[in-house]
Amino acid sequence: MKNWKGVLTILLMSVLSLGFSLSAFAAETDALQLKSKSAVLMDAGTGTVLYEKNSHEAMPPASVTKVMTLLLIYEAEAAGQFGWEETVQVSEHAASMGGSQVFLEPGETQTAAELTKCIAIASANDAAVAMAEFVAGSEEAFVERMNQKAEELGCENTHFVNVMGLDDPNQYTSARDMYTITRYAMDNPKFVTIVRQESYTAKPKNKRESVTYPNSNGMQRSNSGDAYYKPMVFGRTGVSDTGRNIVSVASDSGYEYMAIILRQKQ
């Protein structure tokens, strides 16, 4: 029988990483009564559902959207569409992105590798748009690829209108669809390597000082105190107007689990 203590720990740590206390679980009866609108816990090796709650219901994805964004960037590079050391010029549109960002400037140049690290580690909206424009010619064209890939993967409750996850009534996904997307992405070892990094130091550009950006998921940072979770393989967090989201993968006792929580109450 699988290590259920490990399974529960992943869900618990997922909730704690979002800034909530143990009260996120019901104090009595079922310990898996999460204070969230939707959740799913899967055995990532077999695809077995271990726990689910409204797992097929469409929800705002927020920054967990960037799992799909990164997936398509890596597929484009593998297909020979660009090289990691190619120069990317940041557009006015990309630089105008708010929210989580690395404060890119219009006309600034970075390599594709540098911008991709900013997306994967710092969850940078401006870098996500800059890379989308570089890879597909425009953010809109890249979004078309995102929706095509979601359809190819069999996602039934997912639709994208932007590459970074800013709230939009037409941008949504479900916990089960995010499992499908993330499980597919995890088969790429380069993706896994970059999203696991604890931090990234951006090189000086346009006379700016170097800046070190920590991983947006505290469970992956060894210097984050109690939030650090050694079994964590990968985590992507996101905040929308309707709550907080996380996609997390952890390995314990020879098993790999994926927990996805959407619209956790703030």
Short mmCIF file of C-alpha atoms in Angstrom, two decimals:
data_model
loop_
_atom_site.label_atom_id
_atom_site.label_comp_id
_atom_site.label_asym_id
_atom_site.label_seq_id
_atom_site.Cartn_x
_atom_site.Cartn_y
_atom_site.Cartn_z
CA MET A 1 0.00 0.00 0.00
CA LYS A 2 1.30 3.45 -0.85
CA ASN A 3 2.63 5.79 1.81
CA TRP A 4 -0.50 7.75 2.68
CA LYS A 5 1.37 9.84 5.23
CA GLY A 6 3.51 11.07 2.35
CA VAL A 7 0.41 11.70 0.25
CA LEU A 8 -1.19 13.79 2.98
CA THR A 9 2.04 15.68 3.55
CA ILE A 10 2.12 16.83 -0.06
CA LEU A 11 -1.38 18.25 0.15
CA LEU A 12 -0.61 19.78 3.53
CA MET A 13 2.60 21.40 2.34
CA SER A 14 0.81 22.66 -0.77
CA VAL A 15 -1.66 24.50 1.39
CA LEU A 16 1.03 25.81 3.76
CA SER A 17 3.04 27.13 0.83
CA LEU A 18 0.11 29.36 -0.04
CA GLY A 19 0.26 31.02 3.35
CA PHE A 20 -2.49 29.14 5.16
CA SER A 21 -2.50 27.32 8.47
CA LEU A 22 -3.54 23.81 9.41
CA SER A 23 -7.10 25.09 9.59
CA ALA A 24 -7.14 24.66 5.80
CA PHE A 25 -8.09 21.11 6.65
CA ALA A 26 -11.22 20.19 8.54
CA ALA A 27 -10.31 19.64 12.18
CA GLU A 28 -12.50 16.59 12.39
CA THR A 29 -13.90 13.85 10.16
CA ASP A 30 -12.12 13.94 6.78
CA ALA A 31 -8.64 15.51 6.85
CA LEU A 32 -8.84 16.07 3.11
CA GLN A 33 -11.68 18.59 3.25
CA LEU A 34 -9.56 21.34 1.76
CA LYS A 35 -10.75 24.93 1.91
CA SER A 36 -10.47 25.13 -1.85
CA LYS A 37 -12.92 25.03 -4.72
CA SER A 38 -11.08 22.28 -6.58
CA ALA A 39 -8.26 19.80 -5.96
CA VAL A 40 -6.81 16.55 -7.18
CA LEU A 41 -4.06 14.28 -5.89
CA MET A 42 -2.61 11.82 -8.39
CA ASP A 43 -0.03 9.09 -8.46
CA ALA A 44 2.12 10.67 -11.17
CA GLY A 45 3.57 7.32 -12.15
CA THR A 46 0.32 5.50 -12.82
CA GLY A 47 -2.18 8.33 -13.20
CA THR A 48 -4.29 6.88 -10.37
CA VAL A 49 -6.57 9.39 -8.67
CA LEU A 50 -5.97 9.32 -4.92
CA TYR A 51 -8.21 12.24 -4.01
CA GLU A 52 -10.30 14.73 -5.95
CA LYS A 53 -12.74 17.56 -5.39
CA ASN A 54 -14.51 19.24 -8.32
CA SER A 55 -11.48 18.21 -10.36
CA HIS A 56 -13.15 18.72 -13.76
CA GLU A 57 -14.59 22.17 -13.01
CA ALA A 58 -13.10 25.07 -14.98
CA MET A 59 -11.22 27.61 -12.84
CA PRO A 60 -8.97 30.66 -13.39
CA PRO A 61 -5.42 29.21 -13.64
CA ALA A 62 -3.39 32.33 -12.75
CA SER A 63 0.36 31.71 -13.04
CA VAL A 64 0.08 27.93 -13.26
CA THR A 65 -0.64 28.86 -16.89
CA LYS A 66 3.13 29.16 -17.28
CA VAL A 67 3.52 25.38 -17.15
CA MET A 68 1.99 25.31 -20.63
CA THR A 69 3.97 28.39 -21.70
CA LEU A 70 7.25 26.77 -20.69
CA LEU A 71 6.27 23.45 -22.23
CA LEU A 72 5.78 25.04 -25.65
CA ILE A 73 9.00 27.08 -25.39
CA TYR A 74 10.96 23.88 -24.78
CA GLU A 75 9.20 22.06 -27.60
CA ALA A 76 9.95 24.93 -30.00
CA GLU A 77 13.65 24.86 -29.07
CA ALA A 78 13.79 21.08 -29.44
CA ALA A 79 12.20 21.40 -32.88
CA GLY A 80 15.01 23.75 -33.96
CA GLN A 81 12.87 26.89 -34.13
CA PHE A 82 15.45 28.85 -32.12
CA GLY A 83 18.61 28.45 -30.07
CA TRP A 84 19.02 29.24 -26.38
CA GLU A 85 21.76 31.80 -27.03
CA GLU A 86 19.76 33.74 -29.60
CA THR A 87 19.02 37.35 -28.66
CA VAL A 88 15.47 38.40 -27.85
CA GLN A 89 14.46 42.06 -27.95
CA VAL A 90 11.79 43.03 -25.43
CA SER A 91 8.77 44.79 -26.97
CA GLU A 92 6.73 47.63 -25.49
CA HIS A 93 3.89 45.16 -24.97
CA ALA A 94 6.04 42.65 -23.09
CA ALA A 95 7.61 45.32 -20.90
CA SER A 96 4.16 46.66 -19.97
CA MET A 97 3.10 43.49 -18.16
CA GLY A 98 2.30 43.98 -14.49
CA GLY A 99 2.10 41.48 -11.67
CA SER A 100 5.01 39.11 -11.17
CA GLN A 101 7.86 40.42 -13.33
CA VAL A 102 11.60 41.02 -13.68
CA PHE A 103 11.09 44.61 -14.86
CA LEU A 104 12.28 44.26 -18.42
CA GLU A 105 12.60 47.50 -20.39
CA PRO A 106 11.35 48.18 -23.95
CA GLY A 107 14.18 47.48 -26.38
CA GLU A 108 16.21 45.55 -23.82
CA THR A 109 17.90 42.40 -25.12
CA GLN A 110 18.30 39.09 -23.32
CA THR A 111 19.09 35.59 -24.53
CA ALA A 112 16.26 33.12 -24.89
CA ALA A 113 17.86 31.07 -22.12
CA GLU A 114 17.88 34.00 -19.70
CA LEU A 115 14.26 34.91 -20.34
CA THR A 116 13.13 31.30 -20.00
CA LYS A 117 14.82 31.08 -16.60
CA CYS A 118 13.00 34.23 -15.55
CA ILE A 119 9.70 32.54 -16.43
CA ALA A 120 10.49 29.20 -14.81
CA ILE A 121 12.03 30.52 -11.60
CA ALA A 122 10.69 34.04 -11.02
CA SER A 123 7.32 33.46 -12.77
CA ALA A 124 7.94 36.65 -14.77
CA ASN A 125 4.98 37.87 -16.83
CA ASP A 126 7.10 40.23 -18.92
CA ALA A 127 9.56 37.48 -19.81
CA ALA A 128 6.70 35.12 -20.71
CA VAL A 129 5.28 37.59 -23.22
CA ALA A 130 8.72 38.41 -24.64
CA MET A 131 9.42 34.72 -25.28
CA ALA A 132 5.94 34.13 -26.72
CA GLU A 133 6.49 36.93 -29.23
CA PHE A 134 9.95 35.62 -30.05
CA VAL A 135 8.83 32.03 -30.59
CA ALA A 136 5.54 32.59 -32.42
CA GLY A 137 5.70 36.16 -33.71
CA SER A 138 3.01 37.46 -31.35
CA GLU A 139 1.43 36.58 -28.04
CA GLU A 140 -1.82 35.79 -29.85
CA ALA A 141 -0.10 33.29 -32.15
CA PHE A 142 1.58 31.63 -29.18
CA VAL A 143 -1.76 31.38 -27.37
CA GLU A 144 -3.15 29.55 -30.40
CA ARG A 145 -0.38 27.00 -29.96
CA MET A 146 -1.27 26.68 -26.28
CA ASN A 147 -4.88 25.86 -27.09
CA GLN A 148 -3.85 23.45 -29.82
CA LYS A 149 -1.55 21.62 -27.39
CA ALA A 150 -4.29 21.47 -24.75
CA GLU A 151 -6.59 19.89 -27.32
CA GLU A 152 -3.88 17.43 -28.41
CA LEU A 153 -3.38 16.36 -24.80
CA GLY A 154 -7.09 15.73 -24.37
CA CYS A 155 -7.84 18.63 -22.04
CA GLU A 156 -11.60 19.13 -21.93
CA ASN A 157 -11.95 22.17 -19.66
CA THR A 158 -9.02 24.39 -20.64
CA HIS A 159 -8.77 27.54 -22.73
CA PHE A 160 -6.08 30.22 -22.82
CA VAL A 161 -6.17 33.85 -23.94
CA ASN A 162 -2.80 34.96 -22.55
CA VAL A 163 0.55 33.34 -21.76
CA MET A 164 1.05 34.46 -18.17
CA GLY A 165 -2.27 33.78 -16.46
CA LEU A 166 -3.74 37.24 -15.90
CA ASP A 167 -7.40 36.89 -15.03
CA ASP A 168 -9.80 36.75 -17.96
CA PRO A 169 -13.23 35.10 -18.09
CA ASN A 170 -12.11 33.13 -21.14
CA GLN A 171 -8.93 31.81 -19.52
CA TYR A 172 -9.58 28.69 -17.49
CA THR A 173 -8.46 25.16 -16.73
CA SER A 174 -9.38 22.33 -14.37
CA ALA A 175 -7.35 20.43 -11.81
CA ARG A 176 -7.46 17.28 -13.93
CA ASP A 177 -6.42 19.16 -17.06
CA MET A 178 -3.52 20.75 -15.18
CA TYR A 179 -2.44 17.27 -14.14
CA THR A 180 -2.43 16.23 -17.80
CA ILE A 181 -0.45 19.28 -18.91
CA THR A 182 2.06 19.10 -16.05
CA ARG A 183 2.57 15.34 -16.34
CA TYR A 184 3.38 15.79 -20.02
CA ALA A 185 5.80 18.63 -19.25
CA MET A 186 7.54 16.56 -16.56
CA ASP A 187 8.63 14.06 -19.21
CA ASN A 188 11.05 16.73 -20.48
CA PRO A 189 14.23 16.56 -18.32
CA LYS A 190 15.28 20.09 -19.33
CA PHE A 191 11.96 21.44 -18.04
CA VAL A 192 12.40 19.61 -14.75
CA THR A 193 15.96 20.87 -14.32
CA ILE A 194 15.10 24.53 -14.76
CA VAL A 195 11.92 24.64 -12.67
CA ARG A 196 13.77 23.03 -9.73
CA GLN A 197 16.38 25.78 -9.43
CA GLU A 198 16.17 27.71 -6.15
CA SER A 199 17.07 31.05 -7.70
CA TYR A 200 18.36 32.81 -10.79
CA THR A 201 20.69 35.80 -11.02
CA ALA A 202 19.92 37.95 -14.06
CA LYS A 203 22.88 39.34 -15.94
CA PRO A 204 23.29 43.15 -16.05
CA LYS A 205 21.50 44.74 -19.00
CA ASN A 206 21.02 48.40 -19.90
CA LYS A 207 23.19 49.48 -16.95
CA ARG A 208 21.02 47.70 -14.40
CA GLU A 209 22.57 45.88 -11.47
CA SER A 210 22.44 42.11 -11.33
CA VAL A 211 19.37 40.84 -9.48
CA THR A 212 18.84 37.44 -7.90
CA TYR A 213 15.29 36.15 -8.16
CA PRO A 214 14.20 33.35 -5.79
CA ASN A 215 11.99 30.52 -6.98
CA SER A 216 8.39 31.67 -6.68
CA ASN A 217 7.60 28.40 -4.88
CA GLY A 218 8.97 28.61 -1.33
CA MET A 219 8.94 24.82 -0.91
CA GLN A 220 11.84 24.63 -3.38
CA ARG A 221 14.07 27.12 -1.56
CA SER A 222 16.31 25.64 1.14
CA ASN A 223 16.64 29.08 2.72
CA SER A 224 12.90 29.51 3.17
CA GLY A 225 12.75 27.99 6.65
CA ASP A 226 9.72 25.92 7.54
CA ALA A 227 8.29 26.28 4.03
CA TYR A 228 11.11 24.17 2.53
CA TYR A 229 10.02 20.67 1.58
CA LYS A 230 12.91 18.42 0.58
CA PRO A 231 10.83 15.84 -1.38
CA MET A 232 9.52 18.62 -3.66
CA VAL A 233 10.31 17.99 -7.32
CA PHE A 234 8.43 20.91 -8.82
CA GLY A 235 5.92 23.54 -7.80
CA ARG A 236 4.15 26.38 -9.55
CA THR A 237 1.95 28.81 -7.65
CA GLY A 238 -0.53 31.39 -8.87
CA VAL A 239 -2.93 33.96 -7.45
CA SER A 240 -6.19 35.04 -9.09
CA ASP A 241 -9.02 37.29 -7.96
CA THR A 242 -10.90 34.17 -6.86
CA GLY A 243 -8.18 32.48 -4.81
CA ARG A 244 -4.77 30.86 -4.86
CA ASN A 245 -3.55 27.93 -6.95
CA ILE A 246 -0.67 25.49 -6.83
CA VAL A 247 0.61 22.63 -8.94
CA SER A 248 3.10 20.56 -6.94
CA VAL A 249 5.01 17.34 -7.57
CA ALA A 250 6.87 15.49 -4.85
CA SER A 251 8.72 12.18 -4.61
CA ASP A 252 8.49 10.04 -1.50
CA SER A 253 9.40 6.41 -0.78
CA GLY A 254 9.88 5.60 -4.45
CA TYR A 255 6.57 7.11 -5.52
CA GLU A 256 5.89 10.40 -7.28
CA TYR A 257 2.75 12.34 -6.49
CA MET A 258 1.14 15.41 -8.02
CA ALA A 259 -1.19 17.65 -6.05
CA ILE A 260 -3.16 20.44 -7.73
CA ILE A 261 -5.23 22.90 -5.72
CA LEU A 262 -7.32 25.62 -7.38
CA ARG A 263 -9.14 28.58 -5.83
CA GLN A 264 -7.85 28.11 -2.31
CA LYS A 265 -9.62 30.69 -0.14
CA GLN A 266 -7.44 33.62 0.85
#
